[in-house]
Coordinates of C-alpha atoms and ligand atoms in Angstrom, one line a residue:
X1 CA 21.3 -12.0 -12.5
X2 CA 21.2 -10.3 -15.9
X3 CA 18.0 -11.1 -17.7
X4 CA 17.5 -14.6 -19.5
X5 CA 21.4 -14.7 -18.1
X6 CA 22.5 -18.6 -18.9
X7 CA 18.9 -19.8 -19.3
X8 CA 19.4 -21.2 -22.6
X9 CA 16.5 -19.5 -24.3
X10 CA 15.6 -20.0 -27.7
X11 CA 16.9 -23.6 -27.8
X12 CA 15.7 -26.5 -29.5
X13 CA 11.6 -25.6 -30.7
X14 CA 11.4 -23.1 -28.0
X15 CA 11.2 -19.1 -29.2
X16 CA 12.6 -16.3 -27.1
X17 CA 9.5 -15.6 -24.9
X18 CA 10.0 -17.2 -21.1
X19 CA 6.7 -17.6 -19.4
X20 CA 7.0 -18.8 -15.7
X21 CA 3.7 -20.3 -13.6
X22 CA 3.7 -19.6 -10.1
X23 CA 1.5 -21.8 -8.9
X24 CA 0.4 -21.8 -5.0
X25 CA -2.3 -21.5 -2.1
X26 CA -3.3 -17.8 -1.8
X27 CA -1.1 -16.3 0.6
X28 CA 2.3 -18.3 -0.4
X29 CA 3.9 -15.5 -1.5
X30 CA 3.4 -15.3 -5.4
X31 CA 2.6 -11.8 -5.7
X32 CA 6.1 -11.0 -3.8
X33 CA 7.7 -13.5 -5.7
X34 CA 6.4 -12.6 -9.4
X35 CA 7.8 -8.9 -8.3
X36 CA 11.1 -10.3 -7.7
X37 CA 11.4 -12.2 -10.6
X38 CA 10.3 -9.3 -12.5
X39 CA 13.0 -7.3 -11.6
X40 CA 15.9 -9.6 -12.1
X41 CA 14.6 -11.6 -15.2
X42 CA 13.2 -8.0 -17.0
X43 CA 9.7 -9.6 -18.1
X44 CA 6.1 -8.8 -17.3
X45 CA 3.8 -9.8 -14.4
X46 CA 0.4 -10.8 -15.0
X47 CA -1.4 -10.9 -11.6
X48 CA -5.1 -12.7 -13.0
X49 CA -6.0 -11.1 -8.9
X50 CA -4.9 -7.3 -9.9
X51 CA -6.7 -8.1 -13.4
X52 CA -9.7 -8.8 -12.5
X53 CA -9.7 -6.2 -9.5
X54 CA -9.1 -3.5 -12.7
X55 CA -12.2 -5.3 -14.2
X56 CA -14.3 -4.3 -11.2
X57 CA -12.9 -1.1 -11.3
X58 CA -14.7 0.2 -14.4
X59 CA -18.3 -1.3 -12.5
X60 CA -20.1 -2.9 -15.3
X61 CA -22.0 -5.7 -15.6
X62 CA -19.2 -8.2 -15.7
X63 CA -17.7 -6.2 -13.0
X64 CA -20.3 -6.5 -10.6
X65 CA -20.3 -10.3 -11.5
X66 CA -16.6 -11.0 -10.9
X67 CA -16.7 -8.7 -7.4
X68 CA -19.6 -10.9 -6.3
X69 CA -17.5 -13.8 -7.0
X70 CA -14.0 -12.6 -5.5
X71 CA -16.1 -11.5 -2.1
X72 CA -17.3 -15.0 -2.0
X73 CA -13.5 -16.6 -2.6
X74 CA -15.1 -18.6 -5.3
X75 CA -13.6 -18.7 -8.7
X76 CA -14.4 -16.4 -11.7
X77 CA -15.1 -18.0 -14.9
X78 CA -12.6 -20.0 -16.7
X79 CA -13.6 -17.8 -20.2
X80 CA -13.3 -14.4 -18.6
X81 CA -10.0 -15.1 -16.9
X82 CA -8.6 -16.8 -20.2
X83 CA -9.9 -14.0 -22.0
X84 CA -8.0 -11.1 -19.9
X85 CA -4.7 -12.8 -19.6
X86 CA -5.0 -13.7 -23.4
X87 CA -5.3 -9.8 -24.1
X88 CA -2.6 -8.9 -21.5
X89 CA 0.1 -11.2 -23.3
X90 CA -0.6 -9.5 -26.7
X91 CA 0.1 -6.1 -24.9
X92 CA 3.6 -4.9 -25.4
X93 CA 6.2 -4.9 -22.7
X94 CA 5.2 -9.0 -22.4
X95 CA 7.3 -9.8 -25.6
X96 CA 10.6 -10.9 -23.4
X97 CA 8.1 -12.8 -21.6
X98 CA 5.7 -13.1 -18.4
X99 CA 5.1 -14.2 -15.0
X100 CA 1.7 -15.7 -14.5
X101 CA 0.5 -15.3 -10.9
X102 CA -2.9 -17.2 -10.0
X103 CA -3.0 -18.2 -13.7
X104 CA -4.3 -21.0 -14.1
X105 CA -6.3 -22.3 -11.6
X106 CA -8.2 -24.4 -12.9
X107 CA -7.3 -27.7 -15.3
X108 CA -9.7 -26.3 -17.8
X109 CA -7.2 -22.7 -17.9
X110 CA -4.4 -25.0 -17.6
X111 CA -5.6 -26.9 -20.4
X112 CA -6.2 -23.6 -22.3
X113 CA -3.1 -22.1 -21.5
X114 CA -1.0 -24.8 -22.3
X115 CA -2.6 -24.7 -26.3
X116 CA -1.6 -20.4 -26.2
X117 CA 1.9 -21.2 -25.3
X118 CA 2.4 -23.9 -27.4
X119 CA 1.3 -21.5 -30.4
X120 CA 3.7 -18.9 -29.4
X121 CA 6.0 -21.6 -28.9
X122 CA 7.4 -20.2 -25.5
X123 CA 9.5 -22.1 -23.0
X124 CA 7.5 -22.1 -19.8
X125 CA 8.5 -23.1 -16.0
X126 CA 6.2 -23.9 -13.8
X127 CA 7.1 -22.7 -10.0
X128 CA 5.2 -24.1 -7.1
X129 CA 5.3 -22.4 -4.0
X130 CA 4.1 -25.2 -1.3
X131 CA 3.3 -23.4 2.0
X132 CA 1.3 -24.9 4.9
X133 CA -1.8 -23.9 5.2
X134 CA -1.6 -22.7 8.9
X135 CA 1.0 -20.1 8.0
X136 CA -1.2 -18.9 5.0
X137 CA -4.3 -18.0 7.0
X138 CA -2.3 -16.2 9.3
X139 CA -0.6 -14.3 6.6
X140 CA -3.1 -13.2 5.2
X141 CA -5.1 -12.0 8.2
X142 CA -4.1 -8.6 8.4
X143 CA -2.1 -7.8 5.2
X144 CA -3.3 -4.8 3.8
X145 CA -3.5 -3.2 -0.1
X146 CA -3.2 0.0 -1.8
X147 CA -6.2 0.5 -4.2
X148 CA -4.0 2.7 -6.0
X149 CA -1.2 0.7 -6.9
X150 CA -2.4 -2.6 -5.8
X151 CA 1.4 -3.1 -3.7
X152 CA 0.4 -5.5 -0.8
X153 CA 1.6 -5.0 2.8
X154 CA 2.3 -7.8 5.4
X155 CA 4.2 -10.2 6.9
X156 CA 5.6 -11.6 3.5
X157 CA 5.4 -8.6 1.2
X158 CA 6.9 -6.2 4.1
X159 CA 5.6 -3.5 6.3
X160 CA 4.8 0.3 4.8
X161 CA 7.1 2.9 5.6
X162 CA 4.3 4.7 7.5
X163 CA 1.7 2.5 8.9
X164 CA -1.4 2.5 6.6
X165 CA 0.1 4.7 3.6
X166 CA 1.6 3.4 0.6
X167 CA 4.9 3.7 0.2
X168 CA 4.7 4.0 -4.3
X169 CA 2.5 6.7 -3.6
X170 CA 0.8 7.5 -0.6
X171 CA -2.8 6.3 -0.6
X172 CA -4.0 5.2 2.4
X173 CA -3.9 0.8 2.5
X174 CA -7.2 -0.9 2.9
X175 CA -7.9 -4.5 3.9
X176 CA -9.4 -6.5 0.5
X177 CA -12.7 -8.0 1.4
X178 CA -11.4 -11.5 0.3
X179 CA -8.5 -11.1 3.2
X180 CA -11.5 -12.0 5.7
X181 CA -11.0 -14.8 7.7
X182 CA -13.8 -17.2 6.5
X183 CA -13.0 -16.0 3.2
X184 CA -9.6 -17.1 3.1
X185 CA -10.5 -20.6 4.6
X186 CA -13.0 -20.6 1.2
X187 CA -9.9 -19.6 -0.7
X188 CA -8.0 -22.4 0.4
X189 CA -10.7 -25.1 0.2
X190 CA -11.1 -23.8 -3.7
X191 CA -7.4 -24.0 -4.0
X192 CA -7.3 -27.6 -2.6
X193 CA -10.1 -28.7 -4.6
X194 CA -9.0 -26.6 -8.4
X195 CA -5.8 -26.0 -8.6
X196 CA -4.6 -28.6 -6.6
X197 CA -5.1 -30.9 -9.8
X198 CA -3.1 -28.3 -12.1
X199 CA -0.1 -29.2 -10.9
X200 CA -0.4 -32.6 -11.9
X201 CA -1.6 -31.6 -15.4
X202 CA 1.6 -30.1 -15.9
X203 CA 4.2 -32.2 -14.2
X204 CA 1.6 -35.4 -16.6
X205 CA 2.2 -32.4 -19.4
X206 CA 5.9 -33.4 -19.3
X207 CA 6.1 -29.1 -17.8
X208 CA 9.4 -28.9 -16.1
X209 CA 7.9 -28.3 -12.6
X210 CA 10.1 -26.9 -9.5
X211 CA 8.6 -27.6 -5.7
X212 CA 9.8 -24.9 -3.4
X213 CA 9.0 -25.2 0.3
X214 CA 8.5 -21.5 1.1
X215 CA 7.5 -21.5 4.9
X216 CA 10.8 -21.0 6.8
X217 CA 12.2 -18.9 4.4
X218 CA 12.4 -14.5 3.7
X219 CA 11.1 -13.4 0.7
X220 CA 14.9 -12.5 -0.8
X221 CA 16.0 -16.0 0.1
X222 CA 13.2 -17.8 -1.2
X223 CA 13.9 -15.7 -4.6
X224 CA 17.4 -16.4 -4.4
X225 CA 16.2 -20.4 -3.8
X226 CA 13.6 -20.3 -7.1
X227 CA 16.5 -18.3 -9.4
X228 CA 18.8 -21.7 -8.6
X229 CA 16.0 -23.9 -9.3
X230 CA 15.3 -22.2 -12.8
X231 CA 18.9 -22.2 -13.7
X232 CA 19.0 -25.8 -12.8
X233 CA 16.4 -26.7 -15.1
X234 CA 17.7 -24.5 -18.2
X235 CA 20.6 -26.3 -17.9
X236 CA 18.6 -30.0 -17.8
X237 CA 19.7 -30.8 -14.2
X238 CA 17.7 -31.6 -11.0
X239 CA 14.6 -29.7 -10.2
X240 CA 14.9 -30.3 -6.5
X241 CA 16.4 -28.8 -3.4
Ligands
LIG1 P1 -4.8 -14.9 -3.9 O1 -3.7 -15.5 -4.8 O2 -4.2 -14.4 -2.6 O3 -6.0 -15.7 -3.8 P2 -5.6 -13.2 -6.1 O4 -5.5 -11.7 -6.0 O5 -4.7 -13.9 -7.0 O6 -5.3 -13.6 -4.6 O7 -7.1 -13.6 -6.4 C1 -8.2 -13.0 -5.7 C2 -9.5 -13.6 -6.3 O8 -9.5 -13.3 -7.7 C3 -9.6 -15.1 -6.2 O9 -10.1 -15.6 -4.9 C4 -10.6 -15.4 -7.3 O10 -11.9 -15.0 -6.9 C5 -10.2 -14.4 -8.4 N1 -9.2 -15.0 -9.3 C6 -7.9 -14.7 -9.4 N2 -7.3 -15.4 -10.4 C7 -8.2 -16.3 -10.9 C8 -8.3 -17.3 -11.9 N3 -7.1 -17.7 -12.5 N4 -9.4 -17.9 -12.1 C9 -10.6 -17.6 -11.5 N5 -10.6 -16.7 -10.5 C10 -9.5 -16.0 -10.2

């Protein structure tokens, strides 16, 4: 698809900027999917995850804070999450538009994302991947990352070339400490209990929302599924498969 191809940008109030939501339990495939969308629709991806995993990076104070969160699979601050994604959008290369994966997660960052795209006037989808639960834990058991790059390895995101290096550029993977079992059962209880409700904020929002059953399906189809759905929606029809 060519980028923005037939999505009837621009109409109506809406400016040129596309911002789509991928909204889903941890391990449902948004990070595969926001690459994939990347690359066909030519706009920016805006993991809040690989964000706030630079954040830790540089080790300060409100480093060390958000890593003692993330361990824990409990949720950083609404403020410092809002904050960081606010700054990313304002970075170029996000002027055609953005994906936002694990943004928002909470109603109170729904609520606070919803007032920065309405002042920017962009036309935003929101996508939610809806994967059982079962098939989520054992995703993400196992699936490995490169602290380099921050690519993810596993059954979704695919296999490295060579087992344990990165295939962008060779650093050896590593398991993330919030890919722990009981962590990931935390994760999903948080996800149940926060972001859950964010859904329903957008579809009460009047959002145009698109439900996409991702368990039986390969990343490329599931892609090629979610590319229909948008289309669909652009051009005012059904938001359903
Ligand atoms: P996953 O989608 O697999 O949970 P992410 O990389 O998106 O993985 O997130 C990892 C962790 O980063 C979360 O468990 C949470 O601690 C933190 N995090 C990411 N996005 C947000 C957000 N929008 N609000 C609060 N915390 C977040």
């Amino acid at each position: 698809m060519s980028p923005g191809a037939g999505f009837g940008v621009g109409a109506g109030m809406s400016s040129n900027i596309l911002c789509f939501v991928l909204v889903g339990p941890p391990g449902s495939g948004k990070g595969t999917q926001a690459r994939l969308l990347k690359q066909s629709m030519q706009i920016a991806h805006i993991s809040t995850g690989d964000l706030l995993r630079e954040r830790v990076a540089l080790g300060d104070e409100v480093g060390r804070m958000v890593a003692d969160l993330m361990d824990a699979g409990e949720l950083v601050p609404d403020e410092v999450v809002a904050r960081l994604v606010e700054q990313r959008i304002e970075q170029p290369g996000c002027t055609r538009g953005f994906i936002l994966d694990g943004y928002p997660r909470t109603v109170n960052q729904a609520q606070l994302l919803a007032r920065l795209l309405a002042l920017r006037r962009v036309r935003t989808i929101v996508i939610h991947l809806d994967v059982d639960y079962r098939v989520v834990v054992a995703r993400i058991s196992g699936r490995q990352q490169c602290p380099s790059c921050e690519r993810l390895y596993g059954v979704t995101s695919g296999a490295p070339k060579i087992p344990g290096v990165c295939d962008e550029d060779g650093t050896k993977l590593r398991v993330r400490d919030d890919d722990r079992e009981e962590v990931v059962r935390e994760r999903l209880r948080v996800y149940e209990e926060q972001t859950q409700p964010v859904l329903a904020f957008f579809k009460k929002s009047g959002y145009p929302c698109v439900d996409v059953p991702g368990t039986d399906r390969t990343p490329r189809e599931l892609a090629t599924t979610i590319e229909v759905l948008i289309r669909r929606v652009c051009e005012g029809r059904n938001d359903r498969v």
